[in-house]
N, CA, C and O of each residue as an XYZ file, in Angstrom:
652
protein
N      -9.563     52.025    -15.059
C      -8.359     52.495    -14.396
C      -7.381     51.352    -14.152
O      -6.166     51.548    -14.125
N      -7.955     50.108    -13.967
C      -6.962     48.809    -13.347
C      -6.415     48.874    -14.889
O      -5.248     49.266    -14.881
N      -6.910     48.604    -16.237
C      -6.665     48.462    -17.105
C      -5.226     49.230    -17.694
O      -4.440     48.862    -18.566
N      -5.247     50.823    -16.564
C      -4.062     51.876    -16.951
C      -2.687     51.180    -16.200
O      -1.663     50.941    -16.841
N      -2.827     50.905    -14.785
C      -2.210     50.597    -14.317
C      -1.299     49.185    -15.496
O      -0.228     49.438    -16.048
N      -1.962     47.916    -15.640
C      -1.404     46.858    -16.186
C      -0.671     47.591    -17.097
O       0.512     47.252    -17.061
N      -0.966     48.700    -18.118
C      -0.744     49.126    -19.777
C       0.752     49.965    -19.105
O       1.667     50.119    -19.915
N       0.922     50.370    -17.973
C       1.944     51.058    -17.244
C       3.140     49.897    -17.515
O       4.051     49.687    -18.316
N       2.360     49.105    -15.970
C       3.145     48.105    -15.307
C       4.514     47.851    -17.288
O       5.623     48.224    -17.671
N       3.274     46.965    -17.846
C       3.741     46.137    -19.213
C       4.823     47.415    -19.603
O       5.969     47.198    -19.212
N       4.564     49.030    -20.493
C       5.942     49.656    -20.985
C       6.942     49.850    -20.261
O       7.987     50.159    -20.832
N       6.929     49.736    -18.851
C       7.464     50.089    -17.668
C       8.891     48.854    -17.751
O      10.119     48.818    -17.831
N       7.777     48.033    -17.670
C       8.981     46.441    -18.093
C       9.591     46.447    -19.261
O      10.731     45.982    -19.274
N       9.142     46.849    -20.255
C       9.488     46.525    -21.710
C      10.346     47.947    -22.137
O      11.112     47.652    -23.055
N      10.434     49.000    -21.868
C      11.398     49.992    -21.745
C      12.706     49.761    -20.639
O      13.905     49.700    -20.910
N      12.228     49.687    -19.686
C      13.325     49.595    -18.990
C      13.928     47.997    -19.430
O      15.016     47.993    -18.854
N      13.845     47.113    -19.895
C      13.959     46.331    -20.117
C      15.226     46.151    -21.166
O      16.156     45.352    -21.056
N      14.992     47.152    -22.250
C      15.506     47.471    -23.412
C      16.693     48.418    -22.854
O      17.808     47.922    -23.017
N      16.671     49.570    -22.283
C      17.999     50.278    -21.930
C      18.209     49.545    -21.002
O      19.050     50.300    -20.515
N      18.182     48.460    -20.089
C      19.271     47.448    -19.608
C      19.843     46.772    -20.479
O      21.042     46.638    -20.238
N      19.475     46.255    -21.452
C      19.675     45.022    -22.348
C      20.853     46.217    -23.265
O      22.042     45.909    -23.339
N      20.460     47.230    -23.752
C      21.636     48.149    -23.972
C      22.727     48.437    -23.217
O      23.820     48.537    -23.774
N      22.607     48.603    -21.941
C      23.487     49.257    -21.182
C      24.750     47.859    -21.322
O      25.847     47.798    -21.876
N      23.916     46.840    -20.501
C      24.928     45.634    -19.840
C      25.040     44.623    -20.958
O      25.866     43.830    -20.505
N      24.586     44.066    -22.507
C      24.797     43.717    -23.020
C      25.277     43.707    -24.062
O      25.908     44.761    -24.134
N      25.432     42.953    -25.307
C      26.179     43.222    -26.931
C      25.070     43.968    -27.572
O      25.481     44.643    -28.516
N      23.747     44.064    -27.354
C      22.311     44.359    -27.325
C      22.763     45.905    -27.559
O      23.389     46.584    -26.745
N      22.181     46.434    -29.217
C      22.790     48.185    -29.153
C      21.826     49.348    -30.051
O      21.972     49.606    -31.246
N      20.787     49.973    -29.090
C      20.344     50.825    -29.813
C      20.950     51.909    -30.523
O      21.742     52.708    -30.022
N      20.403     51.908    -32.144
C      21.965     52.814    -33.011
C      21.624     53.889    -32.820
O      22.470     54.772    -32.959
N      20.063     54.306    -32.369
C      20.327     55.622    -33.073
C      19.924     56.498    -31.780
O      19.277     55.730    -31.069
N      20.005     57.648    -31.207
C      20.160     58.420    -30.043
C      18.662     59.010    -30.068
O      18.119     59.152    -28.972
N      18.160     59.259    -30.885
C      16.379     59.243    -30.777
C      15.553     58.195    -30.128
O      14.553     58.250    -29.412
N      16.341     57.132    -30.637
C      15.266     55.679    -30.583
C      15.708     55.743    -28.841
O      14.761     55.922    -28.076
N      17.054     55.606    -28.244
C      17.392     55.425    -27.078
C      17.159     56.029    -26.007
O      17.156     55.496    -24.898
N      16.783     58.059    -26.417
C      16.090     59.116    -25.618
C      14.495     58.379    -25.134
O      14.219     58.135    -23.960
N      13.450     58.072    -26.451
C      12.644     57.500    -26.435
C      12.109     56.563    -25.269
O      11.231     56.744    -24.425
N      12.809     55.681    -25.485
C      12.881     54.452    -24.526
C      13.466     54.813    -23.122
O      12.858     54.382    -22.142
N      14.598     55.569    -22.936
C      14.390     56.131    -21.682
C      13.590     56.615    -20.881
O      13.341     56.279    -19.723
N      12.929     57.906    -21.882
C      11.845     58.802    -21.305
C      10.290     58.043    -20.666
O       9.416     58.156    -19.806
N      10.764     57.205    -21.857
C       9.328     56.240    -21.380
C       9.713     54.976    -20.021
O       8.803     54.553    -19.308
N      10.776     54.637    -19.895
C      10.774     54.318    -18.883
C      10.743     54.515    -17.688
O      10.405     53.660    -16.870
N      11.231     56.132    -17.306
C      11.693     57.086    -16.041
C      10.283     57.562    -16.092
O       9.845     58.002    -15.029
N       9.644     57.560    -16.922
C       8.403     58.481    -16.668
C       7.320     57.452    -16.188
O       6.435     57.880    -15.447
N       7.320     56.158    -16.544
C       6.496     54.888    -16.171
C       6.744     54.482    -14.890
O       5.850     54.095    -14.137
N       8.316     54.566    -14.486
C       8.454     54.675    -13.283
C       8.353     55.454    -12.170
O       8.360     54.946    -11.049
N       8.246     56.814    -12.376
C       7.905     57.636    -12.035
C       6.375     57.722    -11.402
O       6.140     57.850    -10.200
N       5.302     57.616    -12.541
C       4.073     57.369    -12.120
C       3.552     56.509    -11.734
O       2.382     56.593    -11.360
N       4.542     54.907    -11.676
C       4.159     53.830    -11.037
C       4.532     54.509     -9.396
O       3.595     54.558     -8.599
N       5.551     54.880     -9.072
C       5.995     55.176     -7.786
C       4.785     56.319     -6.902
O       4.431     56.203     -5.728
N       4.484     57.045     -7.575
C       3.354     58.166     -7.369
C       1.729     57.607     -7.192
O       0.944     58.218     -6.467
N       1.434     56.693     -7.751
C       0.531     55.640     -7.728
C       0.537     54.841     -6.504
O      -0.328     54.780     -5.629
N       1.510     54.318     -6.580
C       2.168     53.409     -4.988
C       1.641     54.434     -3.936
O       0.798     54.268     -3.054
N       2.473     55.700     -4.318
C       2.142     56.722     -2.552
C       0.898     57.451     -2.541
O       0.577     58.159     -1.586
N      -0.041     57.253     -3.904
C      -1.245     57.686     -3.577
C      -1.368     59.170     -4.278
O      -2.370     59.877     -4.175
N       0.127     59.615     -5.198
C       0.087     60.743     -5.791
C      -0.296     60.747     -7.338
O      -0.667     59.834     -8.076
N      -0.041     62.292     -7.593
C      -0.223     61.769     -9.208
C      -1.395     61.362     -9.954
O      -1.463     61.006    -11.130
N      -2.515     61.495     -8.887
C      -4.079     61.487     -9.726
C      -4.463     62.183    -10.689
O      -5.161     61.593    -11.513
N      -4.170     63.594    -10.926
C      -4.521     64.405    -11.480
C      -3.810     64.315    -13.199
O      -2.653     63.984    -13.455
N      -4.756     64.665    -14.090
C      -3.928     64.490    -15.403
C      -3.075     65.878    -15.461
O      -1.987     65.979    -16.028
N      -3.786     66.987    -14.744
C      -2.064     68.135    -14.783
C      -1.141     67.725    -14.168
O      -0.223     68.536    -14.291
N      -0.745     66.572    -13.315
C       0.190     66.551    -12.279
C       0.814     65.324    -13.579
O       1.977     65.515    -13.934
N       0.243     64.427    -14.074
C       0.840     63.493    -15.081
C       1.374     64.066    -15.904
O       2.538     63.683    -16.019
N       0.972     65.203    -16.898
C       1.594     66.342    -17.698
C       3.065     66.829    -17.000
O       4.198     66.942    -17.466
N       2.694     66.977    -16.137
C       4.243     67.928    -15.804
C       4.736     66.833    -15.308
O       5.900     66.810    -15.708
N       4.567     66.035    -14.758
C       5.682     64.448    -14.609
C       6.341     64.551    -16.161
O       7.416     64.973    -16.587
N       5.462     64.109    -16.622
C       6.358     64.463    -18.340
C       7.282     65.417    -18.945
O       8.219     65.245    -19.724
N       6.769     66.526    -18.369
C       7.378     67.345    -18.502
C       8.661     67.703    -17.888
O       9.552     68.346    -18.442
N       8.681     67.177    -16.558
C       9.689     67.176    -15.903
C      10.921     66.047    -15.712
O      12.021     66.401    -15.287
N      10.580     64.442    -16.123
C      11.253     63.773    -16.902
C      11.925     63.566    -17.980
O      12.889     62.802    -18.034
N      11.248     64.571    -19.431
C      11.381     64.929    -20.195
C      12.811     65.865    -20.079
O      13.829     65.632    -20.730
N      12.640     66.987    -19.088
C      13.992     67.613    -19.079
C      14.887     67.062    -18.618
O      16.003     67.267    -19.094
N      14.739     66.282    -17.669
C      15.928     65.664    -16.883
C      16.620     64.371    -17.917
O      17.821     64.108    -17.977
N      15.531     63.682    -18.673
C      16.458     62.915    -19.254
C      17.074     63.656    -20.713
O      17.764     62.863    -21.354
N      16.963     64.841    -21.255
C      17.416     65.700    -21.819
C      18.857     66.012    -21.176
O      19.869     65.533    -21.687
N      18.898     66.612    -20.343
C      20.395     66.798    -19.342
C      21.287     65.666    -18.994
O      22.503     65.801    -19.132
N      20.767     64.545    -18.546
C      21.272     63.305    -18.623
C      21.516     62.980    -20.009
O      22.741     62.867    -20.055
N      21.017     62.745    -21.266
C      21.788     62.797    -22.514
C      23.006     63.511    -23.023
O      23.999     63.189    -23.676
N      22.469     64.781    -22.382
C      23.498     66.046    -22.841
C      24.899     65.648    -22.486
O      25.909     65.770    -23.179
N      24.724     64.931    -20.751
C      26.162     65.312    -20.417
C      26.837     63.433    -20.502
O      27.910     62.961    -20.125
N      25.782     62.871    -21.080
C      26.219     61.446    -20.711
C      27.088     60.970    -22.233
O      28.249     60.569    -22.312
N      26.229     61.142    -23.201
C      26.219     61.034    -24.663
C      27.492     61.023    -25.157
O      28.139     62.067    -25.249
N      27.989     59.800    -25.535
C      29.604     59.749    -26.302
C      29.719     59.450    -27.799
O      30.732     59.268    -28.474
N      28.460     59.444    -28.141
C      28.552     59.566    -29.671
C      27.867     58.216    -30.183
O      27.960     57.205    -29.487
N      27.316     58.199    -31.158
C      26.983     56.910    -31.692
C      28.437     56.428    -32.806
O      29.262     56.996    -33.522
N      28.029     54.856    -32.323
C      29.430     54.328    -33.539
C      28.900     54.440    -35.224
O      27.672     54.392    -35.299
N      29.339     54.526    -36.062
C      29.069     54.908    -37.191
C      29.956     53.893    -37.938
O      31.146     53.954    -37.626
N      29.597     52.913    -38.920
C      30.088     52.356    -39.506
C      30.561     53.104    -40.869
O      29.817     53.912    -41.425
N      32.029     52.736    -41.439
C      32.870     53.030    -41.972
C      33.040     52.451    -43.491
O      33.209     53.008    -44.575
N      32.913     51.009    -43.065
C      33.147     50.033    -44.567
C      32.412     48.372    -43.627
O      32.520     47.837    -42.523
N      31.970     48.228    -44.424
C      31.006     46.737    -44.575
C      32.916     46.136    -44.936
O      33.726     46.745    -45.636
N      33.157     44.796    -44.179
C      34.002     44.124    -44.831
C      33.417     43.031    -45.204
O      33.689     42.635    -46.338
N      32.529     42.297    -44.438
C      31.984     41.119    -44.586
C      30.840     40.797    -44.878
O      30.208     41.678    -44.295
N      30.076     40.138    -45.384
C      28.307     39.671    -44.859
C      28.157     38.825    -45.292
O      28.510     38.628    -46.455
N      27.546     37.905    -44.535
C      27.243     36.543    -44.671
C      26.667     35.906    -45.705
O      25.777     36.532    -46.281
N      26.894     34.985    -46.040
C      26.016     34.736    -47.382
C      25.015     33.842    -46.994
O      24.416     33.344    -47.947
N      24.622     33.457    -45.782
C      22.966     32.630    -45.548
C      21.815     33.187    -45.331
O      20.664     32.878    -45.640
N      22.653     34.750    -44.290
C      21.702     35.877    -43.837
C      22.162     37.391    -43.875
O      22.912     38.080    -43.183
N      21.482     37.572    -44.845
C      22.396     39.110    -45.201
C      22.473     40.175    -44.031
O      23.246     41.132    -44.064
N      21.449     39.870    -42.823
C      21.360     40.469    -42.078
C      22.337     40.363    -40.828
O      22.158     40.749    -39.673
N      23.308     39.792    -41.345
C      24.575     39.477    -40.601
C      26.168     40.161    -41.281
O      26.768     39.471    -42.105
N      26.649     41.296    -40.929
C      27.941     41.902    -41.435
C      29.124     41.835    -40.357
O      29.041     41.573    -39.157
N      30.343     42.175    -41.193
C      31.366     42.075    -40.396
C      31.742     43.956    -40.571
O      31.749     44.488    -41.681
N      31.873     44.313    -39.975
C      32.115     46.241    -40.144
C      32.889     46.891    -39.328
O      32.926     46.726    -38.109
N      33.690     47.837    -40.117
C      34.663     48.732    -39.311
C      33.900     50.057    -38.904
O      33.387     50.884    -39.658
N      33.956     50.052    -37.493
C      33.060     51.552    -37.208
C      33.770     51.951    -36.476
O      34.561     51.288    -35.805
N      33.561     53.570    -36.464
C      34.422     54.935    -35.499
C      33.150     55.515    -34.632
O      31.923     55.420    -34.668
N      33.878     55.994    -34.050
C      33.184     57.242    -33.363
C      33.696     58.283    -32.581
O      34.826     58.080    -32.140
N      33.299     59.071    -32.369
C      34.723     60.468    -32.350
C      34.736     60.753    -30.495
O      33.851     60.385    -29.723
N      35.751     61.351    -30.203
C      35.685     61.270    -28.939
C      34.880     62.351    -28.353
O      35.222     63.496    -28.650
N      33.894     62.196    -27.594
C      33.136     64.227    -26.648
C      34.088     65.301    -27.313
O      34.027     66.041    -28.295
N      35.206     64.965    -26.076
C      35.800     66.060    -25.614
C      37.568     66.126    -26.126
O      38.490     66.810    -25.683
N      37.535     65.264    -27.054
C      39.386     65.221    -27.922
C      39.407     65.766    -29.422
O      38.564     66.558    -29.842
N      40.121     65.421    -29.940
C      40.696     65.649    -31.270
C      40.594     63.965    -32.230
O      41.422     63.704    -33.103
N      39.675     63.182    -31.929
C      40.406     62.203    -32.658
C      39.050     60.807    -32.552
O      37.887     61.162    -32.365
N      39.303     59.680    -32.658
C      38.081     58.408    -32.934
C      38.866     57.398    -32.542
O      40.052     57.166    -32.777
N      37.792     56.633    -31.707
C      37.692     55.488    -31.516
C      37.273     54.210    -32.498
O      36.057     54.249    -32.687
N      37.751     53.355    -33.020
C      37.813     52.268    -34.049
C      37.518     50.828    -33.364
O      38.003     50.360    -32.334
N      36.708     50.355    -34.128
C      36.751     48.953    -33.807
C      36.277     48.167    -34.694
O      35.677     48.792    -35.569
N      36.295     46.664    -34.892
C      36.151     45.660    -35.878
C      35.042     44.589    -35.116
O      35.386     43.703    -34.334
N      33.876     44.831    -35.459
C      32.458     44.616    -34.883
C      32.000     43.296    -36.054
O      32.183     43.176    -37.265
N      31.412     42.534    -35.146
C      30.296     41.370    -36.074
C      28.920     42.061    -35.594
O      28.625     42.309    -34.424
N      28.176     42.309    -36.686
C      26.646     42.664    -36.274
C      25.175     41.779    -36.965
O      25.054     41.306    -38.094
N      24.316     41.782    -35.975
C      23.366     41.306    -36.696
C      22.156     42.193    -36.360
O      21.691     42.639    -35.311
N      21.821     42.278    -37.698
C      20.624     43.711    -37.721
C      19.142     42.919    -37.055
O      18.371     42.096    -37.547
N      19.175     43.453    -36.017
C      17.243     43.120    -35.359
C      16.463     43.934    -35.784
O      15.326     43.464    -35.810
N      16.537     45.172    -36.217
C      15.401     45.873    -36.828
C      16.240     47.299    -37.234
O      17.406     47.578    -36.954
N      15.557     47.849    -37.753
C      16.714     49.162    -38.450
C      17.442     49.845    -37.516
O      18.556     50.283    -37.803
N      16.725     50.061    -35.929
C      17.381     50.935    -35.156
C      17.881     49.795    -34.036
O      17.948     50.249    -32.893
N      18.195     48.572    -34.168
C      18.239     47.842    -33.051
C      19.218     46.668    -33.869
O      18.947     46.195    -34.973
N      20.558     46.293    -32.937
C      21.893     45.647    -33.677
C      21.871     44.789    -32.610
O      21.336     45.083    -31.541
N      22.539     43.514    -32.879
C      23.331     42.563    -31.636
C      24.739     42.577    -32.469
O      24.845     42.231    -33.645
N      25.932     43.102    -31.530
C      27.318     43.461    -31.877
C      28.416     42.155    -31.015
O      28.506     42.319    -29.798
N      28.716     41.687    -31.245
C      30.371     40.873    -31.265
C      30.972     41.604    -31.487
O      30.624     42.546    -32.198
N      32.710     41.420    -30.713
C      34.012     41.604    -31.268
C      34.456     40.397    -32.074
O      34.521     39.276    -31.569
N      34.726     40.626    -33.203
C      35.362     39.520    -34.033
C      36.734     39.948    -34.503
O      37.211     41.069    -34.676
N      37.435     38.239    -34.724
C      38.473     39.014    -35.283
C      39.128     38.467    -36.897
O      39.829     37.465    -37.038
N      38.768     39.246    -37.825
C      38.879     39.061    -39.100
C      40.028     38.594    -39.594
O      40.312     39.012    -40.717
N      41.037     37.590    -38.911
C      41.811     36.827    -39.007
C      41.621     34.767    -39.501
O      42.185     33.849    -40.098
N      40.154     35.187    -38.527
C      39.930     33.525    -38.262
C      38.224     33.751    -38.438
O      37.353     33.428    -37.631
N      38.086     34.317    -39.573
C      36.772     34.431    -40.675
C      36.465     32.816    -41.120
O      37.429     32.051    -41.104
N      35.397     32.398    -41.438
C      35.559     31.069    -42.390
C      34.921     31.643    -43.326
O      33.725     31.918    -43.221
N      35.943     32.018    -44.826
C      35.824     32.334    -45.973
C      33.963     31.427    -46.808
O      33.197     32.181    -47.407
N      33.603     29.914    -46.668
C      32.829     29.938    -46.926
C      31.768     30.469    -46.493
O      30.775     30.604    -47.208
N      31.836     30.920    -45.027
C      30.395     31.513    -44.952
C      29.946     32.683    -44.608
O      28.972     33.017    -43.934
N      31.578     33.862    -45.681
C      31.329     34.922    -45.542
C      31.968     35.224    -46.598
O      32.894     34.545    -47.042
N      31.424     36.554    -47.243
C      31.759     36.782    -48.426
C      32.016     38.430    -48.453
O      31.189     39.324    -48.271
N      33.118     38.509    -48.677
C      34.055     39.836    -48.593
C      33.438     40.801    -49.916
O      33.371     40.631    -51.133
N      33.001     41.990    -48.885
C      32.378     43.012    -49.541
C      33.415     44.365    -50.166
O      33.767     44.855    -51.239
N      33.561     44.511    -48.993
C      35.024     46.119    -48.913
C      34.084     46.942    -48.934
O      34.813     47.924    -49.071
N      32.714     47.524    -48.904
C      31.899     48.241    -49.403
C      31.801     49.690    -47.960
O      31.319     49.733    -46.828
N      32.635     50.770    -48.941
C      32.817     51.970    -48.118
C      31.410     52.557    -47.995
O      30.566     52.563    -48.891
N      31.241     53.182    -46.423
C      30.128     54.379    -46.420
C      30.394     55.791    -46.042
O      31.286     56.218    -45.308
N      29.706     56.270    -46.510
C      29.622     57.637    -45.998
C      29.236     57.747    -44.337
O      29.077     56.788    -43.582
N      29.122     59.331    -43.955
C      28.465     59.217    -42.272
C      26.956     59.050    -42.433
O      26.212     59.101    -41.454
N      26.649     58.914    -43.285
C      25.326     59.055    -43.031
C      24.390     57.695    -43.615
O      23.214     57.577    -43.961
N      25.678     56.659    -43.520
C      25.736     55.248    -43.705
C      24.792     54.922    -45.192
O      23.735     54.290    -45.179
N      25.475     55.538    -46.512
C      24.744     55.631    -47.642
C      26.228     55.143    -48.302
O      27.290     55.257    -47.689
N      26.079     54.473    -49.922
C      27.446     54.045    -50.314
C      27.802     55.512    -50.781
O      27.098     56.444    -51.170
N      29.417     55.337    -50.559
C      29.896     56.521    -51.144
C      30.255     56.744    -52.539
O      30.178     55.656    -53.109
N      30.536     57.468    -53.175
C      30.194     57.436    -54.753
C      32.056     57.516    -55.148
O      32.474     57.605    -56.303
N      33.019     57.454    -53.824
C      34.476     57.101    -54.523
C      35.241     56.063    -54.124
O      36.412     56.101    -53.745
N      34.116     54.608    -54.286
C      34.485     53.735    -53.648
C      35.164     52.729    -54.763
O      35.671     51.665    -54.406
């Protein structure tokens, strides 16, 4: 049982850890699965750490419906929070030391308007669903150690075939 507690304590830190590092930093989970994920697992770690503390929450039906009931709430909290993921547009740049470094124009559409938000982002890919984003400004590039792509995408970030 001490063993559950530590295995808590540790995702407890390391989730919540990650949607701070999203929220307040350049630090940007892309995709709205990966970010539900990591929520759920954090509110729910916290949750049963707090229930633990007051002596509740022994029971594995009462842990079930903690889940269950975190589960919806951070469902509703997505629903009404959720402004869209940014979606890159056209690759302008990428580095030529580490390919895992681009310069990219991405949109993303507004909730509740008619229209998108634009911006001119430096990114460096940490893992497929996980970016560190800069504002750069493609004025004051240093041509050697970036090498101009133009390379259009589709939404579903695949090349487009009328590029």
């Amino acid at each position: 049982m001490k063993n559950l507690h530590i295995s808590l304590y540790f995702i407890f830190i390391v989730t919540a850890t990650i949607i701070l590092l999203n929220r307040y930093t350049d630090f940007l989970l892309t995709d709205y699965r990966v970010h539900f994920f990591f929520l759920f697992f954090a509110a729910s770690s916290f949750v049963i750490i707090v229930g633990h503390i007051f002596k509740k929450l022994r029971t594995t039906k009462s842990i079930i419906l903690t889940f269950v009931i975190v589960g919806i709430l951070c469902f509703i909290k997505a629903f009404f929070t959720w402004v869209g993921d940014w979606k890159t547009q056209t690759v302008l740049y990428q580095n030529i030391a580490d390919k895992n470094k681009t310069v990219n124009v991405q949109m993303r559409a507004d909730k509740f308007s008619f229209g998108y938000k634009k911006r001119v982002i430096a990114i460096y890919n940490i893992a497929p669903f996980m970016q560190w984003t800069t504002d750069i400004d493609t004025t004051t590039i240093d041509q050697s150690k970036w090498e101009r792509v133009n390379l259009d995408l589709n939404e579903m970030n695949l090349p487009s075939e009328n590029y």
